[in-house]
mmCIF file of C-alpha atoms in Angstrom:
data_model
loop_
_atom_site.group_PDB
_atom_site.id
_atom_site.type_symbol
_atom_site.label_atom_id
_atom_site.label_comp_id
_atom_site.label_asym_id
_atom_site.label_seq_id
_atom_site.Cartn_x
_atom_site.Cartn_y
_atom_site.Cartn_z
ATOM 1 C CA MET A 219 -7.375 -2.375 -5.267
ATOM 2 C CA ASP A 220 -9.926 -0.735 -3.339
ATOM 3 C CA THR A 221 -11.243 -3.182 -1.595
ATOM 4 C CA GLU A 222 -7.689 -4.358 -0.738
ATOM 5 C CA LEU A 223 -6.948 -1.159 1.192
ATOM 6 C CA LYS A 224 -10.530 -1.773 2.768
ATOM 7 C CA ASP A 225 -9.853 -5.487 4.007
ATOM 8 C CA PHE A 226 -6.625 -3.811 5.262
ATOM 9 C CA ILE A 227 -8.148 -1.316 7.235
ATOM 10 C CA SER A 228 -10.269 -3.467 9.157
ATOM 11 C CA VAL A 229 -6.953 -5.754 9.446
ATOM 12 C CA THR A 230 -4.966 -3.215 11.257
ATOM 13 C CA ASN A 231 -8.103 -2.261 12.987
ATOM 14 C CA PRO A 232 -9.650 -5.023 14.466
ATOM 15 C CA GLN A 233 -12.162 -2.517 16.219
ATOM 16 C CA THR A 234 -13.682 -1.144 12.721
ATOM 17 C CA PRO A 235 -16.119 -3.896 11.500
ATOM 18 C CA PRO A 236 -15.637 -4.624 7.703
ATOM 19 C CA PRO A 237 -17.632 -2.529 5.272
ATOM 20 C CA ASP A 238 -20.248 -4.645 3.884
ATOM 21 C CA GLU A 239 -21.921 -1.819 0.604
ATOM 22 C CA ASP A 240 -19.241 0.096 0.174
ATOM 23 C CA ASP A 241 -17.696 -2.409 -1.704
ATOM 24 C CA ARG A 242 -16.905 -0.789 -5.298
ATOM 25 C CA PRO A 243 -14.288 0.946 -6.493
ATOM 26 C CA LEU A 244 -13.316 4.551 -4.908
ATOM 27 C CA LEU A 245 -13.727 6.188 -8.588
ATOM 28 C CA LYS A 246 -16.897 4.915 -10.088
ATOM 29 C CA PRO A 247 -19.990 5.956 -8.855
ATOM 30 C CA ASP A 248 -23.481 3.377 -7.652
ATOM 31 C CA ARG A 249 -25.514 3.998 -10.458
ATOM 32 C CA ASN A 250 -28.485 1.739 -8.585
ATOM 33 C CA GLN A 251 -27.991 4.025 -5.263
ATOM 34 C CA GLU A 252 -28.151 7.487 -6.867
ATOM 35 C CA SER A 253 -31.297 5.727 -8.819
ATOM 36 C CA THR A 254 -33.052 5.322 -5.685
ATOM 37 C CA ASN A 255 -31.569 7.380 -3.030
ATOM 38 C CA PRO A 256 -31.041 11.382 -4.774
ATOM 39 C CA ALA A 257 -28.642 12.814 -3.791
ATOM 40 C CA PRO A 258 -29.819 16.061 -1.063
ATOM 41 C CA PRO A 259 -29.043 19.881 -1.750
ATOM 42 C CA PRO A 260 -25.803 20.490 -2.339
ATOM 43 C CA SER A 261 -23.481 22.550 0.138
ATOM 44 C CA GLU A 262 -19.728 21.808 -0.818
ATOM 45 C CA THR A 263 -17.625 22.777 -3.534
ATOM 46 C CA ILE A 264 -14.680 20.152 -5.093
ATOM 47 C CA GLU A 265 -12.427 23.376 -3.978
ATOM 48 C CA GLU A 266 -13.519 23.823 -0.471
ATOM 49 C CA LEU A 267 -12.911 20.019 -0.108
ATOM 50 C CA GLU A 268 -9.533 20.294 -1.284
ATOM 51 C CA LYS A 269 -8.763 22.060 1.338
ATOM 52 C CA LYS A 270 -10.044 20.054 3.802
ATOM 53 C CA PHE A 271 -8.549 17.012 2.358
ATOM 54 C CA PRO A 272 -5.061 17.787 0.722
ATOM 55 C CA ALA A 273 -4.259 14.359 1.178
ATOM 56 C CA TYR A 274 -5.756 13.362 -1.904
ATOM 57 C CA VAL A 275 -5.417 16.198 -4.080
ATOM 58 C CA ARG A 276 -3.640 15.851 -7.825
ATOM 59 C CA ASN A 277 -1.511 18.113 -7.806
ATOM 60 C CA ASP A 278 0.699 17.633 -11.450
ATOM 61 C CA VAL A 279 0.007 18.944 -14.837
ATOM 62 C CA TYR A 280 -2.492 15.864 -15.598
ATOM 63 C CA GLY A 281 -5.290 17.443 -13.353
ATOM 64 C CA THR A 282 -7.686 15.784 -10.953
ATOM 65 C CA MET A 283 -8.233 12.013 -12.185
ATOM 66 C CA GLY A 284 -5.896 13.019 -14.573
ATOM 67 C CA LEU A 285 -8.644 14.479 -16.957
ATOM 68 C CA GLY A 286 -7.119 17.881 -17.175
ATOM 69 C CA GLU A 287 -6.104 19.734 -20.156
ATOM 70 C CA LEU A 288 -3.019 19.071 -21.192
ATOM 71 C CA PRO A 289 -0.678 21.521 -22.850
ATOM 72 C CA LEU A 290 0.551 20.463 -26.967
ATOM 73 C CA THR A 291 3.718 19.371 -25.829
ATOM 74 C CA GLU A 292 3.126 17.067 -23.298
ATOM 75 C CA LYS A 293 -0.124 15.790 -25.829
ATOM 76 C CA VAL A 294 2.577 14.495 -27.764
ATOM 77 C CA LEU A 295 4.839 13.201 -25.646
ATOM 78 C CA VAL A 296 1.986 10.678 -23.953
ATOM 79 C CA GLY A 297 1.006 9.734 -28.243
ATOM 80 C CA VAL A 298 4.181 9.035 -29.203
ATOM 81 C CA ALA A 299 4.712 6.674 -26.045
ATOM 82 C CA LEU A 300 1.177 5.424 -26.567
ATOM 83 C CA VAL A 301 2.585 3.357 -29.691
ATOM 84 C CA THR A 302 6.364 3.564 -28.204
ATOM 85 C CA LEU A 303 6.729 2.879 -24.773
ATOM 86 C CA LEU A 304 3.274 1.409 -23.378
ATOM 87 C CA PRO A 305 3.210 -2.197 -25.359
ATOM 88 C CA LEU A 306 7.321 -2.476 -24.308
ATOM 89 C CA ARG A 307 7.112 -2.091 -21.367
ATOM 90 C CA VAL A 308 3.956 -4.294 -20.653
ATOM 91 C CA LEU A 309 5.334 -6.945 -22.562
ATOM 92 C CA ALA A 310 8.243 -6.978 -21.027
ATOM 93 C CA ALA A 311 6.492 -6.473 -17.446
ATOM 94 C CA THR A 312 4.171 -9.457 -18.297
ATOM 95 C CA LEU A 313 6.823 -11.683 -19.271
ATOM 96 C CA MET A 314 8.974 -11.347 -16.522
ATOM 97 C CA LEU A 315 5.365 -12.256 -13.910
ATOM 98 C CA ILE A 316 4.951 -15.536 -16.099
ATOM 99 C CA VAL A 317 9.017 -15.976 -15.196
ATOM 100 C CA TYR A 318 8.452 -15.428 -11.608
ATOM 101 C CA TYR A 319 5.501 -17.349 -12.300
ATOM 102 C CA VAL A 320 7.108 -20.263 -13.678
ATOM 103 C CA ILE A 321 10.146 -20.003 -11.085
ATOM 104 C CA CYS A 322 7.422 -20.162 -8.230
ATOM 105 C CA ARG A 323 5.811 -23.252 -9.478
ATOM 106 C CA ILE A 324 9.554 -25.310 -10.014
ATOM 107 C CA CYS A 325 10.703 -24.725 -6.423
ATOM 108 C CA THR A 326 6.698 -26.015 -4.894
ATOM 109 C CA MET A 327 6.817 -28.479 -7.052
ATOM 110 C CA PHE A 328 6.854 -31.966 -4.508
ATOM 111 C CA SER A 329 6.077 -29.447 -1.725
ATOM 112 C CA ALA A 330 2.861 -29.147 0.447
ATOM 113 C CA PRO A 331 1.612 -25.155 1.728
ATOM 114 C CA ASN A 332 1.802 -24.438 5.219
ATOM 115 C CA ARG A 333 -1.613 -24.146 5.999
ATOM 116 C CA ALA A 334 -3.010 -23.037 9.506
ATOM 117 C CA ASP A 335 -5.384 -20.884 10.802
ATOM 118 C CA GLU A 336 -6.890 -21.339 7.433
ATOM 119 C CA GLN A 337 -4.396 -19.901 5.345
ATOM 120 C CA GLU A 338 -1.908 -21.580 3.179
ATOM 121 C CA ASP A 339 1.148 -20.245 1.898
ATOM 122 C CA TYR A 340 4.964 -21.375 1.213
ATOM 123 C CA ALA A 341 7.014 -19.274 2.844
ATOM 124 C CA HIS A 342 7.820 -21.467 5.085
ATOM 125 C CA MET A 343 9.922 -23.797 3.043
ATOM 126 C CA GLY A 344 13.786 -23.962 3.971
ATOM 127 C CA GLY A 345 17.009 -24.931 1.983
ATOM 128 C CA TRP A 346 17.559 -23.737 -1.871
ATOM 129 C CA ARG A 347 13.631 -23.260 -2.846
ATOM 130 C CA ARG A 348 13.292 -20.824 -0.109
ATOM 131 C CA ALA A 349 16.504 -18.799 -1.384
ATOM 132 C CA VAL A 350 15.792 -19.163 -5.043
ATOM 133 C CA VAL A 351 11.972 -18.013 -4.409
ATOM 134 C CA ILE A 352 13.341 -14.963 -2.421
ATOM 135 C CA ARG A 353 16.670 -13.907 -4.532
ATOM 136 C CA SER A 354 14.373 -14.238 -7.448
ATOM 137 C CA GLY A 355 11.404 -12.497 -6.770
ATOM 138 C CA LYS A 356 13.539 -9.280 -5.635
ATOM 139 C CA PHE A 357 15.665 -9.166 -8.528
ATOM 140 C CA LEU A 358 12.043 -9.620 -10.705
ATOM 141 C CA SER A 359 10.291 -6.885 -8.875
ATOM 142 C CA ARG A 360 13.337 -4.275 -9.457
ATOM 143 C CA ALA A 361 13.786 -5.347 -13.076
ATOM 144 C CA ILE A 362 9.937 -4.724 -13.290
ATOM 145 C CA LEU A 363 9.893 -1.166 -11.665
ATOM 146 C CA PHE A 364 13.025 -1.071 -14.134
ATOM 147 C CA SER A 365 10.804 -1.547 -17.048
ATOM 148 C CA MET A 366 8.500 1.287 -15.915
ATOM 149 C CA GLY A 367 10.828 4.112 -16.225
ATOM 150 C CA PHE A 368 12.231 3.436 -12.513
ATOM 151 C CA TYR A 369 15.785 3.363 -13.714
ATOM 152 C CA TRP A 370 17.148 4.761 -10.488
ATOM 153 C CA ILE A 371 15.592 4.654 -6.945
ATOM 154 C CA LYS A 372 17.648 6.430 -4.486
ATOM 155 C CA GLU A 373 17.902 4.867 -1.438
ATOM 156 C CA ILE A 374 18.880 6.857 1.991
ATOM 157 C CA PRO A 375 19.853 5.696 5.053
ATOM 158 C CA LEU A 376 19.203 7.458 8.005
ATOM 159 C CA HIS A 377 20.348 7.130 11.859
ATOM 160 C CA GLN A 378 19.616 8.592 15.019
ATOM 161 C CA GLU A 379 20.526 7.285 17.653
ATOM 162 C CA GLY A 380 17.906 9.423 20.429
ATOM 163 C CA ASP A 381 14.535 9.141 18.709
ATOM 164 C CA CYS A 382 14.784 5.882 16.526
ATOM 165 C CA LYS A 383 15.936 4.453 20.044
ATOM 166 C CA HIS A 384 18.453 2.139 19.475
ATOM 167 C CA GLN A 385 18.802 -0.463 22.588
ATOM 168 C CA ASP A 386 22.536 -1.244 23.266
ATOM 169 C CA GLU A 387 24.022 -3.094 20.616
ATOM 170 C CA ASP A 388 21.766 -6.125 20.757
ATOM 171 C CA ILE A 389 19.865 -5.239 17.896
ATOM 172 C CA GLU A 390 16.790 -6.859 17.769
ATOM 173 C CA ARG A 391 15.594 -7.924 14.578
ATOM 174 C CA PRO A 392 11.992 -6.186 13.861
ATOM 175 C CA GLY A 393 9.017 -8.376 13.067
ATOM 176 C CA VAL A 394 6.998 -5.653 10.810
ATOM 177 C CA ILE A 395 7.961 -3.489 8.236
ATOM 178 C CA ILE A 396 5.672 -0.464 7.770
ATOM 179 C CA SER A 397 5.281 2.396 5.304
ATOM 180 C CA ASN A 398 3.149 5.352 4.481
ATOM 181 C CA HIS A 399 0.833 4.223 1.347
ATOM 182 C CA VAL A 400 1.293 6.698 -1.976
ATOM 183 C CA SER A 401 1.185 3.930 -4.498
ATOM 184 C CA TYR A 402 0.480 0.487 -5.311
ATOM 185 C CA LEU A 403 3.861 0.798 -6.851
ATOM 186 C CA ASP A 404 4.957 0.765 -3.197
ATOM 187 C CA ILE A 405 4.654 -3.181 -3.487
ATOM 188 C CA LEU A 406 6.846 -3.964 -5.975
ATOM 189 C CA TYR A 407 9.704 -1.906 -4.223
ATOM 190 C CA HIS A 408 8.900 -3.319 -0.291
ATOM 191 C CA MET A 409 9.708 -6.949 -2.705
ATOM 192 C CA SER A 410 12.545 -5.813 -4.462
ATOM 193 C CA TYR A 411 14.138 -5.018 -1.264
ATOM 194 C CA PHE A 412 12.637 -7.109 1.510
ATOM 195 C CA PHE A 413 10.343 -9.645 -0.512
ATOM 196 C CA PRO A 414 8.222 -9.726 3.178
ATOM 197 C CA SER A 415 4.828 -11.052 3.499
ATOM 198 C CA PHE A 416 1.604 -8.863 2.658
ATOM 199 C CA VAL A 417 -2.102 -8.711 3.849
ATOM 200 C CA ALA A 418 -4.201 -9.662 0.355
ATOM 201 C CA LYS A 419 -8.074 -10.705 -0.301
ATOM 202 C CA ARG A 420 -9.101 -14.084 -0.331
ATOM 203 C CA SER A 421 -9.211 -13.963 -3.537
ATOM 204 C CA VAL A 422 -6.112 -13.121 -4.960
ATOM 205 C CA ALA A 423 -5.029 -16.599 -3.799
ATOM 206 C CA LYS A 424 -7.156 -17.929 -6.339
ATOM 207 C CA LEU A 425 -5.865 -15.597 -9.310
ATOM 208 C CA PRO A 426 -3.894 -16.851 -12.260
ATOM 209 C CA LEU A 427 -0.212 -16.572 -11.650
ATOM 210 C CA VAL A 428 -0.505 -13.973 -8.518
ATOM 211 C CA GLY A 429 -2.029 -16.686 -6.839
ATOM 212 C CA LEU A 430 0.823 -18.860 -6.578
ATOM 213 C CA ILE A 431 2.909 -16.062 -6.228
ATOM 214 C CA SER A 432 1.008 -14.210 -3.204
ATOM 215 C CA LYS A 433 1.640 -17.642 -1.403
ATOM 216 C CA CYS A 434 5.106 -18.004 -1.823
ATOM 217 C CA MET A 435 5.603 -14.562 -0.751
ATOM 218 C CA GLY A 436 3.614 -15.265 2.569
ATOM 219 C CA CYS A 437 0.632 -13.645 1.958
ATOM 220 C CA VAL A 438 -1.916 -13.599 5.036
ATOM 221 C CA TYR A 439 -5.817 -13.729 3.267
ATOM 222 C CA VAL A 440 -8.267 -11.770 4.417
ATOM 223 C CA GLN A 441 -11.372 -13.977 5.927
ATOM 224 C CA ARG A 442 -13.997 -12.229 6.629
ATOM 225 C CA GLU A 443 -16.281 -15.243 8.042
ATOM 226 C CA SER A 444 -15.045 -17.764 9.834
ATOM 227 C CA LYS A 445 -15.255 -21.018 9.290
ATOM 228 C CA SER A 446 -14.161 -22.962 12.396
ATOM 229 C CA SER A 447 -14.863 -22.158 16.008
ATOM 230 C CA ASP A 448 -11.314 -21.817 16.685
ATOM 231 C CA PHE A 449 -10.568 -19.521 13.699
ATOM 232 C CA LYS A 450 -8.839 -16.671 15.681
ATOM 233 C CA GLY A 451 -9.433 -13.760 12.711
ATOM 234 C CA VAL A 452 -6.453 -12.330 9.888
ATOM 235 C CA SER A 453 -5.807 -9.594 12.735
ATOM 236 C CA GLY A 454 -4.589 -12.736 15.230
ATOM 237 C CA VAL A 455 -2.844 -13.973 12.543
ATOM 238 C CA VAL A 456 -0.576 -11.030 11.549
ATOM 239 C CA ASN A 457 0.138 -10.831 15.558
ATOM 240 C CA GLU A 458 1.177 -14.401 15.452
ATOM 241 C CA ARG A 459 3.511 -13.766 12.064
ATOM 242 C CA ILE A 460 4.957 -10.424 13.548
ATOM 243 C CA ARG A 461 5.628 -12.098 16.734
ATOM 244 C CA GLU A 462 7.891 -15.202 14.787
ATOM 245 C CA ALA A 463 9.191 -12.577 12.169
ATOM 246 C CA HIS A 464 10.389 -10.732 15.501
ATOM 247 C CA GLU A 465 12.273 -14.026 17.431
ATOM 248 C CA LYS A 466 12.747 -16.335 13.922
ATOM 249 C CA GLU A 467 15.464 -14.922 11.699
ATOM 250 C CA ASP A 468 14.289 -17.053 8.991
ATOM 251 C CA ALA A 469 10.628 -16.466 9.210
ATOM 252 C CA PRO A 470 9.120 -13.794 6.772
ATOM 253 C CA LEU A 471 9.073 -10.100 7.632
ATOM 254 C CA MET A 472 5.236 -8.533 7.697
ATOM 255 C CA MET A 473 4.421 -5.370 5.725
ATOM 256 C CA LEU A 474 1.931 -2.999 6.639
ATOM 257 C CA PHE A 475 0.384 -0.176 5.706
ATOM 258 C CA PRO A 476 -1.016 1.521 8.901
ATOM 259 C CA GLU A 477 -2.797 4.401 6.943
ATOM 260 C CA GLY A 478 -5.095 1.821 5.368
ATOM 261 C CA THR A 479 -5.851 4.194 1.996
ATOM 262 C CA THR A 480 -3.064 6.254 -0.082
ATOM 263 C CA THR A 481 -2.150 9.587 -0.282
ATOM 264 C CA ASN A 482 -0.128 12.116 -2.804
ATOM 265 C CA GLY A 483 2.376 11.273 -0.735
ATOM 266 C CA ASN A 484 2.547 14.962 1.384
ATOM 267 C CA PHE A 485 0.955 13.978 4.107
ATOM 268 C CA LEU A 486 0.583 11.257 6.771
ATOM 269 C CA LEU A 487 -2.876 9.946 7.674
ATOM 270 C CA PRO A 488 -3.327 8.395 11.327
ATOM 271 C CA PHE A 489 -2.104 4.915 12.025
ATOM 272 C CA LYS A 490 -4.328 2.006 12.359
ATOM 273 C CA THR A 491 -2.929 0.189 15.379
ATOM 274 C CA GLY A 492 -2.759 -3.039 14.037
ATOM 275 C CA ALA A 493 0.812 -2.966 13.439
ATOM 276 C CA PHE A 494 2.142 -2.192 16.953
ATOM 277 C CA LEU A 495 -0.311 -4.864 18.961
ATOM 278 C CA ALA A 496 2.553 -7.520 18.940
ATOM 279 C CA LYS A 497 4.458 -4.708 21.316
ATOM 280 C CA ALA A 498 7.476 -6.287 18.587
ATOM 281 C CA PRO A 499 10.062 -3.411 17.377
ATOM 282 C CA VAL A 500 9.041 -2.398 14.102
ATOM 283 C CA ARG A 501 10.688 -1.275 10.542
ATOM 284 C CA PRO A 502 9.656 2.498 9.185
ATOM 285 C CA VAL A 503 10.185 3.519 5.611
ATOM 286 C CA ILE A 504 9.475 6.304 3.853
ATOM 287 C CA LEU A 505 8.564 6.616 -0.065
ATOM 288 C CA ARG A 506 8.293 9.826 -2.360
ATOM 289 C CA TYR A 507 8.232 9.751 -6.077
ATOM 290 C CA PRO A 508 9.221 12.911 -6.961
ATOM 291 C CA TYR A 509 7.631 14.003 -9.938
ATOM 292 C CA GLU A 510 7.851 17.162 -12.919
ATOM 293 C CA ARG A 511 5.071 16.409 -14.799
ATOM 294 C CA PHE A 512 2.626 13.080 -13.625
ATOM 295 C CA SER A 513 2.538 12.076 -10.385
ATOM 296 C CA PRO A 514 2.767 8.237 -9.533
ATOM 297 C CA ALA A 515 0.768 8.544 -6.444
ATOM 298 C CA TRP A 516 -2.459 6.582 -6.562
ATOM 299 C CA ASP A 517 -5.247 9.299 -4.748
ATOM 300 C CA SER A 518 -7.716 10.229 -6.252
ATOM 301 C CA ILE A 519 -7.103 8.798 -10.703
ATOM 302 C CA SER A 520 -8.832 5.257 -11.567
ATOM 303 C CA GLY A 521 -6.240 2.205 -12.141
ATOM 304 C CA VAL A 522 -6.495 1.942 -15.949
ATOM 305 C CA ARG A 523 -5.945 5.361 -16.420
ATOM 306 C CA HIS A 524 -3.262 5.990 -13.670
ATOM 307 C CA VAL A 525 -1.024 2.450 -15.343
ATOM 308 C CA ILE A 526 -1.534 4.217 -18.937
ATOM 309 C CA LEU A 527 -0.150 7.424 -18.640
ATOM 310 C CA LEU A 528 2.500 6.164 -15.555
ATOM 311 C CA LEU A 529 3.744 4.453 -18.905
ATOM 312 C CA CYS A 530 3.661 7.012 -20.856
ATOM 313 C CA GLN A 531 6.932 8.769 -18.831
ATOM 314 C CA PHE A 532 10.195 7.864 -20.028
ATOM 315 C CA VAL A 533 11.075 8.538 -16.599
ATOM 316 C CA ASN A 534 9.844 7.642 -13.479
ATOM 317 C CA TYR A 535 12.087 8.947 -9.992
ATOM 318 C CA LEU A 536 11.629 7.009 -6.465
ATOM 319 C CA GLU A 537 13.350 8.103 -3.299
ATOM 320 C CA VAL A 538 13.448 5.849 -0.324
ATOM 321 C CA LEU A 539 14.289 6.865 3.330
ATOM 322 C CA GLN A 540 15.768 3.508 5.185
ATOM 323 C CA LEU A 541 14.371 4.336 8.797
ATOM 324 C CA PRO A 542 16.519 2.616 11.879
ATOM 325 C CA VAL A 543 13.707 0.219 13.291
ATOM 326 C CA TYR A 544 12.331 1.757 16.147
ATOM 327 C CA TYR A 545 12.530 -0.269 19.514
ATOM 328 C CA PRO A 546 8.916 0.968 21.899
ATOM 329 C CA SER A 547 9.715 1.405 25.794
ATOM 330 C CA GLN A 548 7.422 -0.422 28.105
ATOM 331 C CA GLU A 549 4.276 2.093 28.080
ATOM 332 C CA GLU A 550 4.516 2.653 24.270
ATOM 333 C CA LYS A 551 4.368 -1.589 24.206
ATOM 334 C CA ASP A 552 1.392 -1.118 26.757
ATOM 335 C CA ASP A 553 -0.845 1.195 24.221
ATOM 336 C CA PRO A 554 -0.219 0.311 21.207
ATOM 337 C CA LYS A 555 -1.970 3.475 20.131
ATOM 338 C CA LEU A 556 0.517 5.700 21.559
ATOM 339 C CA TYR A 557 3.580 3.007 20.042
ATOM 340 C CA ALA A 558 1.649 4.139 16.905
ATOM 341 C CA GLU A 559 0.905 8.155 17.355
ATOM 342 C CA ASN A 560 4.580 8.465 18.066
ATOM 343 C CA VAL A 561 6.292 6.136 15.618
ATOM 344 C CA ARG A 562 3.910 8.424 12.836
ATOM 345 C CA ARG A 563 5.581 11.685 14.349
ATOM 346 C CA MET A 564 8.782 10.413 14.318
ATOM 347 C CA MET A 565 8.040 9.525 10.192
ATOM 348 C CA ALA A 566 6.671 13.267 9.380
ATOM 349 C CA ARG A 567 9.452 14.818 10.430
ATOM 350 C CA GLU A 568 11.781 12.485 9.195
ATOM 351 C CA GLY A 569 10.311 12.664 6.266
ATOM 352 C CA ASN A 570 8.712 16.167 6.025
ATOM 353 C CA MET A 571 5.545 15.330 5.588
ATOM 354 C CA THR A 572 2.871 16.809 7.058
ATOM 355 C CA LEU A 573 0.468 15.291 9.870
ATOM 356 C CA CYS A 574 -3.417 14.823 8.213
ATOM 357 C CA ASP A 575 -5.932 13.774 10.924
ATOM 358 C CA ILE A 576 -8.414 11.713 8.043
ATOM 359 C CA GLY A 577 -9.142 9.157 6.573
ATOM 360 C CA LEU A 578 -10.654 6.484 4.379
ATOM 361 C CA PRO A 579 -14.371 8.246 4.500
ATOM 362 C CA GLU A 580 -12.936 11.511 3.578
ATOM 363 C CA LYS A 581 -11.553 10.010 0.937
ATOM 364 C CA ARG A 582 -14.909 8.665 -0.226
ATOM 365 C CA ILE A 583 -16.399 11.981 0.212
ATOM 366 C CA TYR A 584 -14.388 13.926 -1.941
ATOM 367 C CA HIS A 585 -13.907 11.042 -4.976
ATOM 368 C CA ALA A 586 -17.931 11.133 -4.758
ATOM 369 C CA ALA A 587 -17.728 15.276 -5.091
ATOM 370 C CA LEU A 588 -15.060 14.378 -8.621
ATOM 371 C CA ASN A 589 -17.819 11.037 -9.623
ATOM 372 C CA ASN A 590 -20.060 14.153 -9.591
ATOM 373 C CA GLY A 591 -18.957 16.309 -12.063
ATOM 374 C CA ASN A 592 -20.187 19.441 -11.061
ATOM 375 C CA ASN A 593 -18.176 20.474 -9.196
ATOM 376 C CA ARG A 594 -20.968 20.505 -5.927
ATOM 377 C CA LEU A 595 -21.313 17.934 -3.117
ATOM 378 C CA PRO A 596 -23.516 17.350 -0.206
ATOM 379 C CA SER A 597 -22.084 18.602 2.707
ATOM 380 C CA VAL A 598 -19.871 15.914 4.920
ATOM 381 C CA VAL A 599 -22.400 15.584 7.549
ATOM 382 C CA VAL A 600 -25.100 13.954 5.194
ATOM 383 C CA LEU A 601 -23.315 11.793 3.637
ATOM 384 C CA HIS A 602 -21.973 10.585 6.889
ATOM 385 C CA HIS A 603 -25.871 10.171 7.974
ATOM 386 C CA LYS A 604 -27.009 8.609 4.746
ATOM 387 C CA LYS A 605 -24.158 6.094 5.420
ATOM 388 C CA ASP A 606 -25.486 5.209 8.986
#
């Protein structure tokens, strides 16, 4: 997931070169690098970094990295769920994934995928095949969320004439859906409601079960190395897909997370401009995960531990704010950074979130402190110098 987020950042911000040496999970320290490059003297504590980087701090009873000391009642609840809920939910989600794979396999039989710009997908097929793929995909995505404890999803439509810039009565179709990014669960919700196309690593297309499903969704695969002289790059493919979705009713919508990484849901990071370069209207969506004990946010906790603890919660909650389509002014079309920032501020205001001007580098610094396990960390400046 973390490497996919890095790939997404390079897509949504074409001017940023893709990372090379940092192709490792955020919460797994590089032992080889630690042995060859000893850390300089520490200067900042984790507590100090939490104040500087509050968007990545967990505030639930499970504590930072999900390793906090739990009260006896919570231990009992988790223990019971481990032997009852967890195996049942894993089995149910796996069976639904297999069922959807079989549906996709049947619908794509005797059908050649669309191949263009070193991409491959079945999202452009029409007729009953496409209808079955979309409807079953939406239903089973919601069913998987249900099996994970999201029994009710509260959807709140917001309508504001001025700030969201509705133009006359002729409503144009948006080309892209943008959302704040809190968890991998975001993808399941958007599949159940919009069934859009995402940006994914090239390796996802080769995975068992998931590979064919991603092709049926029309995912745009990250290709870091061009194999042909006329290859546009993923950014160019994404922009074309956004324009196509804006102009054609039957074209698959694109789904982008312009923050480029996950937060704890209370903050909104700066937006990359990739979703706004096509100058098409965007559909903003805000996701919130209210919780009592365990936060579904995937911010500073390992993936396996997060999945296990999430499935051990008897009930999980999700609230969705559906904002109206945002139509850019001519000034915003001419300046994608202005367009992105205006949408970001509008989403923060409507979602009651705090604007936070940090990004993935600061998240790595905070996670490095957690990995050290000694409440000390080299200064931000030193770490940036090491990376350079």
